Amino acid sequence: MEPQTDELRWIESAVRGNHEAFARLVDAYKAPVYNLAYRMLRSAPEAEDAAQEIFLRAYTKLATYDRERKFSTWLLSIASNYCIDVLRRRRATLVELDEVAYAVPSSAPGPESSALDHEQREAVARAISQLPDTYRLITVLRYYHDLSYEEIEHITNLSQSTVKTRLFRARRQLEELLEAEGALPWIAEQRTHA
Amino acid sequence: MDCRTAHTRLIGAGELQPDEYQAHQDHLAVCAACRDDQDDPFSRALVQTTRELALPPPDFTAKLMQRLPAESPLTLAQQSAQRVQRRWQQIGLAVAAGLSIAVVAGISLQHLWAGTTLGLAADVVLTVAGAAIGPLVTLLGSAVVVTLLLNGVMRRPSVGRALGSAALAALLLLSGGMVTAMNDAANAAASFAQESTIATVLQPIRVTQAIDGDVASLLGTIVVDGLVRGNVASVAGTVTLAPAARVGGDVLAGIGQIQAAPEQVVGAIRSSTGTLAVGTGWFGASGATVTPNVVRSLSALFGALVTLALAGLAVLLWPQRTLRASHVLPRQPWAALGIGVLITVLLVLLTLPVLALLAATVVGLLLVPLLLLAAHLPYVQGLAAVGQALGYRLTGGATVASALWGVAAQLIVVIGLGIWTPFAGLLTFYLLASLGLGADLLARRLLP
Ligand SMILES: [Zn+2]
């Protein structure tokens, strides 16, 4: 059976209260949801809490899921809304953002194996974590999640032209941030390869 | 091919077969994001360093399953709908209880203090309240409907939001009531005036004696039951000449009907159209006795209904844009409403002088309906968005069909309220239209 119809079947039974079917959906989507939360909130424990809450919300709202939409898009739009809400609340309680940003990256839980690339990935992840919230969201969706403008548009409710310009500005900011960190030499190297 | 594969191609991973090359080119032809990445050398470095997703701990799913509610999502959705319903029932009960207590308290006070000074004061208050009950019931009823509609498009109806929108509706309706009161005052003044010229905006005029000059009203009806030596002109209002009335000049109505016999008028009788009476009796004109109430209300609402019909068309033509704007509504209802109302006020301020200018000539009068239609076009997409949001409440789905249901619901409410009180129908229409317009603008990021 096709994965698409498999997924629809899981959704159908999950809506009727089949927890096992919902667990299958969670297993299929926990990586993208957790990754989005981790990149947005920049802390592993917070990302785990957030991912749990996002799936709980998805379960509660599952009956309202519109089958004409892509399930991943629907789920990621819940996820990005939740993360933006958390960040807003965090700002309201006046937690120092910089503190959080610098506390994270060394303990990234991803299966980052290759030692050579490790530092580069860390540098980029750190730079992304310093982007403004909305820019960061779009950057994560485009680069970590490989989503098209159209999919990002549906997830964030932004227009395609906004997504496009914000992504462009995000790349320029990232370049500046990496340059300030002295991480640009290898990127220049990348460019000559290109 | 999807963007993920295109990204791996971009960083040169994997062998490239000729057919894969073609697939990549095909994807670039349709995917603006991948084209932009291809054009930006920095993207390559970004793609290369973002290949790995951060993974949740292994016990993630097990932990989650323990926290999952035992009820099915279907049951949860029904329960939350019931909760909302119960909250509204509680609000209704509280209002009913409050009103009954007030009435009982008022009556017992009257009995207790009969004959005393306080009792006399209470008598006065109750008499005034009694006279006010009719308009008050209309006002409260309209406020309840407007409140329900506004809450219908919000994410979670709450007591605070309900009270907020009820206050807003009551305020707007009260201002409408004040316009009506001003009308009556102006009417009374006009009846006894012997001035050379009478001109009003938003106020109907009833001429019962002789006027030496002209009689003109913008957005108000004119009833002549006497002699006017000059011209009689109304823009967006009807002109009615009673059988004994005489007019020495011209009788002119822009987008309004004229009821007059040629022999009553020395000059010409000019009307842009006798049928498209968009603005007739907008503000509860007291010349209402002339036209049957229901007919007058419906003609007043004609423009609103045309706009709503166009909104249905917009749902079919631009479903994506409709959906996007409808997503803004539950998140930023007040911002959308504020922006929309502001633009509506600006539109009215811009349109009225142009209407007055156009109405001065016969050709201009013919252009008036076109101008009115153009002024309503910005609302079409907004009403479609409100329809989508209401449709979601009504049917639980975010489809084109549910949006059409939402548009139909607005139509029914506007017609229903309009038959009851034209002002309430139009107020509701412009509130919904403004709300949607604001949401549409916010969704398109045309505003900061
Ligand atoms: Zn692509």
XYZ file of C-alpha atoms and ligand atoms in Angstrom:
643
model
C 0.000 0.000 0.000
C 1.166 3.557 -0.734
C 2.510 5.532 2.196
C -0.030 8.303 1.494
C -3.040 5.995 1.875
C -1.360 4.347 4.864
C -1.153 7.718 6.523
C -4.804 8.511 5.784
C -5.783 5.179 7.328
C -3.819 5.977 10.476
C -5.482 9.369 10.677
C -8.941 7.827 10.214
C -8.435 5.348 13.041
C -6.667 7.876 15.271
C -9.658 10.235 14.958
C -11.833 7.409 16.302
C -9.539 7.071 19.304
C -7.083 4.376 18.191
C -3.931 5.311 20.132
C -1.756 2.842 18.274
C -2.562 4.505 14.963
C -1.705 7.876 16.476
C 1.600 6.438 17.739
C 2.444 5.515 14.150
C 1.790 9.093 13.075
C 3.974 10.335 15.939
C 6.794 8.011 14.943
C 6.546 9.176 11.353
C 6.646 12.871 12.226
C 8.442 13.214 15.575
C 11.793 14.038 13.932
C 10.614 17.029 11.870
C 8.407 18.321 14.720
C 11.156 17.957 17.336
C 13.765 19.454 15.010
C 11.589 22.489 14.331
C 10.989 22.980 18.065
C 14.683 22.510 18.822
C 15.844 25.012 16.199
C 13.213 27.531 17.269
C 13.539 27.236 21.052
C 17.269 26.430 21.129
C 17.149 24.072 24.086
C 16.764 20.291 24.066
C 14.524 19.934 27.165
C 12.285 22.781 26.024
C 12.135 21.311 22.538
C 11.034 17.962 23.924
C 8.308 19.553 26.046
C 7.178 21.611 23.086
C 7.103 18.619 20.724
C 4.981 16.712 23.268
C 2.556 19.626 23.548
C 2.415 19.984 19.763
C 1.414 16.333 19.326
C -1.141 16.613 22.135
C -2.628 19.619 20.350
C -2.612 17.737 17.070
C -4.490 14.879 18.758
C -7.116 17.219 20.223
C -7.585 18.984 16.900
C -7.317 15.891 14.702
C -11.060 15.847 14.001
C -10.737 19.264 12.342
C -7.862 18.199 10.075
C -8.807 18.903 6.460
C -7.937 15.835 4.366
C -7.263 18.027 1.349
C -4.239 19.477 3.096
C -0.939 17.699 3.439
C -0.751 16.219 6.948
C 2.885 17.285 7.410
C 1.970 20.865 6.476
C -0.943 20.864 8.924
C 1.223 19.432 11.707
C 4.117 21.816 11.066
C 1.769 24.790 11.077
C 0.572 23.743 14.550
C 4.222 23.314 15.517
C 5.364 26.698 14.249
C 2.403 28.478 15.848
C 3.163 26.787 19.146
C 6.869 27.681 19.005
C 6.162 31.310 18.123
C 3.730 31.416 21.083
C 6.364 29.991 23.433
C 8.919 32.523 22.223
C 6.418 35.336 22.726
C 5.661 34.165 26.260
C 9.373 33.791 26.950
C 9.968 37.356 25.831
C 7.115 38.492 28.070
C 8.837 36.917 31.092
C 12.048 38.726 30.143
C 14.413 35.797 29.841
C 17.687 36.942 28.336
C 17.595 35.643 24.779
C 21.339 35.802 24.250
C 21.889 33.654 27.296
C 19.645 30.962 25.867
C 21.191 31.233 22.433
C 24.696 30.623 23.685
C 23.752 27.926 26.140
C 22.591 25.513 23.461
C 24.629 24.317 20.571
C 27.447 22.306 22.135
C 24.985 19.642 23.288
C 23.078 19.244 20.047
C 21.502 15.793 20.234
C 21.479 15.161 16.488
C 23.464 12.220 15.151
C 26.234 14.546 14.067
C 28.939 12.043 13.319
C 31.583 13.398 10.979
C 34.115 15.298 13.080
C 35.328 17.450 10.193
C 31.901 18.918 9.381
C 30.869 19.097 13.005
C 32.279 22.552 13.631
C 30.786 23.993 10.463
C 27.351 22.638 11.312
C 27.675 24.030 14.822
C 28.653 27.450 13.499
C 25.704 27.564 11.099
C 23.263 26.281 13.729
C 24.523 28.948 16.133
C 24.128 31.656 13.495
C 20.591 30.466 12.653
C 19.702 30.512 16.358
C 20.576 34.222 16.405
C 18.170 35.157 13.605
C 14.918 36.953 14.494
C 12.091 34.472 15.234
C 10.187 34.722 11.956
C 13.355 34.641 9.849
C 14.597 31.653 11.833
C 11.329 29.773 11.296
C 11.460 30.205 7.534
C 15.164 29.374 7.353
C 14.678 26.158 9.342
C 11.713 25.115 7.188
C 13.600 25.777 3.969
C 17.006 24.318 4.855
C 16.570 21.683 7.553
C 13.172 20.587 6.252
C 13.704 21.207 2.504
C 10.238 22.713 2.038
C 9.218 24.745 -1.009
C 7.950 28.339 -0.888
C 4.445 27.017 -1.355
C 4.645 24.643 1.603
C 6.227 27.333 3.806
C 3.448 29.672 2.726
C 0.800 27.210 3.934
C 2.592 26.565 7.219
C 3.287 30.170 8.167
C 0.331 31.923 6.503
C 2.786 34.357 4.966
C 2.591 35.255 1.289
C 5.048 33.666 -1.094
C 6.763 36.976 -1.822
C 7.215 37.588 1.923
C 8.727 34.134 2.375
C 11.044 34.814 -0.546
C 12.288 38.206 0.680
C 12.629 37.056 4.283
C 14.644 34.048 3.238
C 16.878 36.254 1.135
C 17.436 38.637 4.061
C 17.992 35.707 6.417
C 20.792 34.409 4.183
C 22.456 37.824 4.166
C 22.184 38.078 7.964
C 23.586 34.582 8.350
C 26.507 35.515 6.168
C 27.195 38.533 8.354
C 26.882 36.520 11.557
C 29.239 33.844 10.283
C 31.704 36.436 9.129
C 31.662 38.016 12.583
C 32.414 34.613 14.041
C 35.272 34.097 11.609
C 33.504 31.091 10.122
C 33.366 32.475 6.614
C 36.672 31.131 5.197
C 35.268 27.646 4.610
C 32.173 29.151 3.144
C 34.308 31.092 0.669
C 35.872 27.744 -0.087
C 32.432 26.328 -0.754
C 31.824 29.133 -3.191
C 34.884 28.424 -5.286
C 33.708 24.793 -5.451
C 30.313 25.894 -6.647
C 11.524 15.451 -7.738
C 11.083 17.411 -4.515
C 13.201 20.107 -2.873
C 15.010 17.560 -0.709
C 16.430 15.767 -3.736
C 17.109 19.096 -5.444
C 19.094 20.169 -2.378
C 21.239 17.033 -2.463
C 21.863 17.732 -6.147
C 22.864 21.288 -5.269
C 25.614 20.113 -2.956
C 26.708 17.546 -5.541
C 25.932 14.422 -3.529
C 25.423 11.181 -5.464
C 26.092 10.301 -9.059
C 24.104 12.262 -11.587
C 22.427 10.128 -14.269
C 21.140 11.890 -17.437
C 17.501 11.287 -16.517
C 18.179 12.608 -13.024
C 19.710 15.724 -14.545
C 16.510 16.223 -16.541
C 14.364 15.691 -13.439
C 16.430 18.298 -11.603
C 16.001 20.805 -14.432
C 12.266 20.106 -14.477
C 12.051 20.798 -10.750
C 13.999 24.052 -11.097
C 11.537 25.131 -13.777
C 8.619 24.913 -11.325
C 10.284 25.638 -7.962
C 11.225 29.265 -7.285
C 12.860 28.353 -3.964
C 15.306 25.955 -5.578
C 16.037 28.460 -8.352
C 16.870 31.066 -5.713
C 19.140 28.588 -3.953
C 20.832 27.777 -7.224
C 21.501 31.490 -7.804
C 22.852 32.227 -4.322
C 26.340 30.785 -3.695
C 25.799 30.989 0.080
C 22.815 28.624 -0.165
C 25.139 25.777 -1.048
C 26.986 26.154 2.243
C 23.664 26.431 4.085
C 22.210 23.302 2.514
C 25.382 21.338 3.210
C 25.360 22.185 6.918
C 21.646 21.597 7.518
C 21.298 18.003 6.352
C 20.734 16.476 9.787
C 17.610 16.865 11.886
C 17.907 17.064 15.660
C 16.216 13.905 16.962
C 13.990 13.515 20.013
C 15.005 11.045 22.747
C 14.083 7.383 22.061
C 11.319 7.287 24.681
C 9.528 10.249 23.088
C 6.564 8.348 21.638
C 6.109 6.176 24.753
C 6.063 9.280 26.983
C 3.554 10.974 24.736
C 1.213 7.983 24.612
C 0.959 8.065 28.414
C -0.227 11.661 28.282
C -2.739 11.129 25.476
C -6.377 11.703 26.509
C -8.468 8.538 26.638
C -11.228 10.202 24.602
C -11.025 10.085 20.822
C -10.345 13.342 18.916
C -13.910 13.084 17.648
C -15.296 13.046 21.197
C -12.957 15.883 22.223
C -14.199 18.045 19.339
C -17.826 17.411 20.355
C -17.045 18.190 23.983
C -15.391 21.480 23.143
C -18.367 22.450 20.968
C -20.645 21.628 23.907
C -18.487 23.701 26.246
C -18.845 26.712 23.954
C -22.589 26.145 23.772
C -22.851 25.852 27.556
C -20.913 29.086 28.028
C -23.361 30.904 25.767
C -26.284 29.399 27.663
C -24.742 30.662 30.904
C -24.353 34.151 29.464
C -27.972 34.083 28.263
C -29.195 32.915 31.674
C -27.185 35.599 33.455
C -28.614 38.325 31.212
C -32.175 37.017 31.658
C -31.722 36.787 35.447
C -30.283 40.300 35.594
C -33.160 41.743 33.585
C -35.814 39.967 35.674
C -34.229 41.167 38.919
C -34.122 44.725 37.576
C -37.801 44.607 36.547
C -38.944 43.061 39.845
C -36.847 45.519 41.828
C -38.241 48.419 39.824
C -41.858 47.360 40.346
C -41.435 46.696 44.067
C -39.680 50.016 44.508
C -42.584 51.742 42.837
C -45.056 50.071 45.179
C -43.022 50.695 48.301
C -42.483 54.337 47.617
C -45.772 55.256 46.039
C -46.722 58.823 46.972
C -43.252 59.760 48.221
C -40.758 61.934 46.358
C -38.631 58.875 45.669
C -41.668 57.084 44.331
C -42.358 59.966 41.997
C -38.793 59.787 40.712
C -39.150 56.045 40.230
C -42.372 56.647 38.299
C -40.575 59.005 35.957
C -37.723 56.571 35.454
C -40.069 53.668 34.755
C -42.144 55.724 32.340
C -39.052 56.702 30.428
C -37.804 53.097 30.538
C -41.188 51.890 29.274
C -40.985 54.236 26.310
C -37.463 53.073 25.660
C -38.260 49.350 25.737
C -39.052 49.063 22.022
C -35.821 50.626 20.764
C -33.942 48.933 23.612
C -35.130 45.458 22.567
C -34.139 46.222 18.976
C -30.779 47.463 20.150
C -30.111 44.476 22.405
C -31.262 41.993 19.768
C -29.025 43.505 17.140
C -26.139 43.630 19.582
C -26.593 39.928 20.374
C -26.576 38.977 16.681
C -23.521 41.111 15.908
C -21.770 39.669 18.969
C -22.514 36.110 17.896
C -21.181 36.823 14.420
C -17.995 38.482 15.623
C -17.367 35.645 18.042
C -18.072 33.140 15.330
C -14.916 34.141 13.518
C -12.726 34.207 16.591
C -10.702 31.241 17.685
C -12.101 30.790 21.173
C -15.208 32.686 22.136
C -14.720 33.889 25.699
C -16.801 35.939 28.082
C -14.345 38.836 27.752
C -14.451 38.776 23.985
C -18.231 38.446 23.997
C -18.551 41.462 26.290
C -16.038 43.394 24.188
C -17.853 42.821 20.942
C -21.246 43.374 22.603
C -19.999 46.739 23.866
C -18.739 47.578 20.385
C -22.032 46.601 18.761
C -24.049 48.520 21.353
C -21.847 51.595 20.851
C -22.294 51.514 17.089
C -26.032 50.904 17.359
C -26.332 53.704 19.896
C -24.591 56.060 17.511
C -27.116 54.935 14.908
C -29.874 55.690 17.381
C -28.412 59.150 17.890
C -28.513 59.762 14.139
C -32.192 58.783 14.190
C -32.813 61.138 17.091
C -31.054 63.927 15.208
C -33.245 63.116 12.222
C -36.361 63.627 14.263
C -35.064 66.927 15.567
C -34.167 68.113 12.072
C -37.569 66.996 10.844
C -39.326 68.972 13.488
C -37.204 72.007 12.690
C -37.863 71.690 8.958
C -41.588 71.406 9.486
C -41.808 74.774 11.100
C -38.973 76.555 9.325
C -39.569 79.309 6.842
C -35.938 79.392 5.826
C -34.775 80.128 2.325
C -32.832 76.882 1.895
C -32.673 73.601 3.818
C -29.769 71.175 3.376
C -28.896 68.142 5.508
C -26.528 65.216 5.491
C -27.813 61.834 6.736
C -31.037 63.499 7.827
C -34.394 63.130 6.167
C -36.453 66.245 5.572
C -40.198 66.664 5.752
C -41.458 69.920 4.330
C -44.920 70.875 5.560
C -44.951 74.593 4.806
C -43.578 76.980 2.184
C -39.836 77.117 1.536
C -38.446 79.953 -0.554
C -35.142 78.339 -1.542
C -33.915 74.801 -2.284
C -34.291 71.625 -0.266
C -31.391 69.178 -0.500
C -30.290 66.123 1.413
C -27.301 63.816 1.119
C -28.234 60.282 2.178
C -31.589 61.406 3.494
C -35.120 61.073 2.156
C -37.217 64.127 1.390
C -40.967 64.305 1.791
C -42.623 67.456 0.463
C -46.097 68.164 1.773
C -46.068 71.885 1.074
C -44.513 74.356 -1.372
C -40.851 74.548 -2.384
C -40.076 77.478 -4.667
C -36.537 76.258 -5.527
C -35.206 72.781 -6.383
C -35.595 69.559 -4.424
C -32.545 67.271 -4.602
C -31.576 64.120 -2.776
C -28.508 61.939 -3.228
C -29.011 58.352 -2.154
C -32.460 59.053 -0.819
C -35.997 59.054 -2.150
C -37.980 62.168 -2.922
C -41.717 61.935 -2.312
C -44.207 64.627 -3.202
C -47.515 64.424 -1.389
C -50.570 65.044 -3.643
C -50.880 68.672 -2.554
C -47.165 69.442 -2.873
C -45.763 71.856 -5.454
C -42.155 72.443 -6.513
C -41.120 75.548 -8.440
C -37.730 74.193 -9.627
C -36.405 70.732 -10.517
C -36.814 67.503 -8.581
C -33.673 65.404 -8.624
C -32.714 62.100 -7.009
C -29.369 60.392 -7.338
C -29.706 56.629 -6.808
C -33.080 57.154 -5.283
C -36.673 56.953 -6.381
C -38.942 59.894 -7.056
C -42.649 59.765 -6.368
C -44.158 62.773 -8.059
C -46.606 63.646 -10.793
C -45.220 65.854 -13.625
C -47.878 68.528 -13.074
C -46.639 69.031 -9.506
C -43.210 70.135 -10.729
C -42.549 73.271 -12.772
C -39.009 72.174 -13.713
C -37.694 68.738 -14.673
C -37.880 65.435 -12.784
C -34.553 63.651 -12.952
C -33.576 60.339 -11.378
C -30.493 58.243 -12.147
C -32.418 55.048 -11.592
C -35.714 54.164 -10.089
C -34.716 50.641 -9.133
C -31.190 50.594 -7.716
C -32.081 52.422 -4.560
C -28.920 51.399 -2.708
C -28.898 54.122 -0.135
C -32.558 54.556 0.524
C -33.456 55.010 4.157
C -30.061 53.899 5.442
C -30.479 55.596 8.712
C -34.069 54.875 9.489
C -35.650 57.843 7.758
C -38.891 59.036 9.236
C -40.328 59.407 5.715
C -40.732 55.677 6.084
C -44.494 55.894 5.986
C -44.271 56.485 2.271
C -42.840 53.068 1.326
C -43.796 49.742 2.904
C -41.178 48.873 5.496
C -39.996 45.516 4.141
C -39.633 46.782 0.581
C -37.680 49.788 1.780
C -35.357 47.647 3.906
C -34.656 45.268 1.064
C -33.886 48.030 -1.398
C -31.605 49.599 1.172
C -29.759 46.325 1.465
C -29.500 45.739 -2.258
C -25.852 46.884 -2.465
C -24.916 44.745 0.521
C -26.486 41.682 -1.048
C -24.741 42.224 -4.391
C -21.422 42.502 -2.575
C -22.098 39.304 -0.635
C -22.994 37.480 -3.847
C -19.671 38.646 -5.300
C -17.979 37.294 -2.154
C -19.359 33.859 -3.003
C -17.764 34.232 -6.421
C -14.462 35.239 -4.810
C -14.518 32.055 -2.717
C -14.705 30.041 -5.931
C -12.136 32.089 -7.849
C -9.493 32.666 -5.182
C -9.811 29.863 -2.610
C -6.176 30.112 -1.481
C -6.314 33.826 -0.808
C -9.633 33.392 0.982
C -8.186 30.650 3.149
C -5.112 32.703 4.006
C -7.158 35.717 5.060
C -9.482 33.495 7.090
C -6.478 32.177 9.025
C -5.662 35.728 10.115
C -9.154 36.273 11.586
C -8.905 34.088 14.683
C -5.356 35.276 15.375
C -5.728 39.031 14.969
C -9.485 39.752 15.107
C -9.164 43.182 16.719
C -6.349 44.322 14.449
C -8.339 43.206 11.395
C -11.488 44.947 12.653
C -9.608 48.137 13.520
C -7.875 48.366 10.159
C -11.070 47.509 8.289
C -13.241 50.053 10.106
C -10.602 52.738 9.574
C -10.523 52.056 5.841
C -14.327 52.038 5.723
C -14.438 55.459 7.362
C -11.857 56.740 4.880
C -13.813 55.242 1.980
C -17.004 56.949 3.137
C -15.214 60.282 3.532
C -13.765 59.914 0.026
C -16.958 58.703 -1.626
C -19.472 61.206 -0.233
C -17.990 64.362 -1.846
C -17.564 62.529 -5.157
C -21.196 61.392 -4.942
C -22.315 64.958 -4.325
C -20.282 66.198 -7.314
C -21.614 63.472 -9.609
C -25.195 64.082 -8.582
C -24.991 67.639 -9.914
C -25.293 66.466 -13.535
C -27.523 63.919 -15.235
C -24.534 62.021 -16.715
C -22.928 62.051 -13.291
C -26.060 60.577 -11.768
C -25.742 57.625 -14.123
C -22.196 57.071 -12.854
C -23.268 57.016 -9.203
C -24.226 53.299 -9.094
C -20.894 52.432 -10.736
C -18.994 54.447 -8.144
C -20.908 52.766 -5.326
C -20.147 49.356 -6.773
C -16.449 50.243 -7.089
C -16.385 51.450 -3.478
C -17.698 48.057 -2.380
C -15.250 45.924 -4.358
C -12.510 46.008 -1.673
C -14.944 44.228 0.657
C -15.635 41.294 -1.619
C -12.520 39.319 -0.730
C -12.922 40.245 2.935
C -16.466 38.894 3.107
C -15.227 35.716 1.456
C -12.619 35.369 4.219
C -15.205 35.941 6.957
C -17.350 33.338 5.180
C -14.488 30.876 5.326
C -13.957 31.493 9.038
C -17.691 31.214 9.776
C -17.919 28.153 7.553
C -15.235 26.527 9.645
C -17.351 27.147 12.757
C -20.477 25.867 11.038
C -19.154 22.782 9.270
C -15.799 22.136 10.916
C -14.033 22.081 7.552
C -11.893 24.575 5.655
C -13.145 23.817 2.169
C -14.661 25.928 -0.594
C -18.072 24.459 0.237
C -17.803 25.450 3.901
C -16.767 28.982 2.866
C -19.877 29.207 0.684
C -21.963 28.143 3.689
C -20.290 30.928 5.665
C -21.111 33.495 2.973
C -24.703 32.228 2.889
C -24.919 32.562 6.688
C -23.852 36.198 6.406
C -26.465 36.774 3.712
C -29.209 35.315 5.895
C -28.196 37.378 8.922
C -27.901 40.622 6.947
C -31.273 40.110 5.252
C -32.910 39.003 8.503
C -31.611 41.961 10.485
C -32.291 44.268 7.536
C -35.975 43.391 7.411
C -36.155 44.006 11.123
C -34.120 47.232 11.187
C -32.338 48.401 8.039
C -29.718 50.126 10.107
C -28.807 46.968 12.028
C -28.578 44.965 8.792
C -26.302 47.468 7.161
C -24.234 47.950 10.289
C -23.701 44.194 10.503
C -22.824 44.075 6.825
C -20.222 46.829 7.084
C -18.787 45.408 10.309
C -18.306 42.003 8.702
C -17.017 43.549 5.490
C -14.551 45.756 7.375
C -13.397 42.853 9.523
C -12.733 40.754 6.429
C -11.070 43.592 4.555
C -8.675 44.105 7.478
C -7.914 40.380 7.599
C -7.315 40.259 3.860
C -4.898 43.183 4.045
C -3.118 41.654 7.036
C -2.861 38.288 5.263
C -1.323 39.896 2.222
C 1.112 41.796 4.413
C 0.106 44.994 2.709
C 0.242 46.597 6.115
C 3.084 46.494 8.611
Zn 12.417 22.912 -4.819
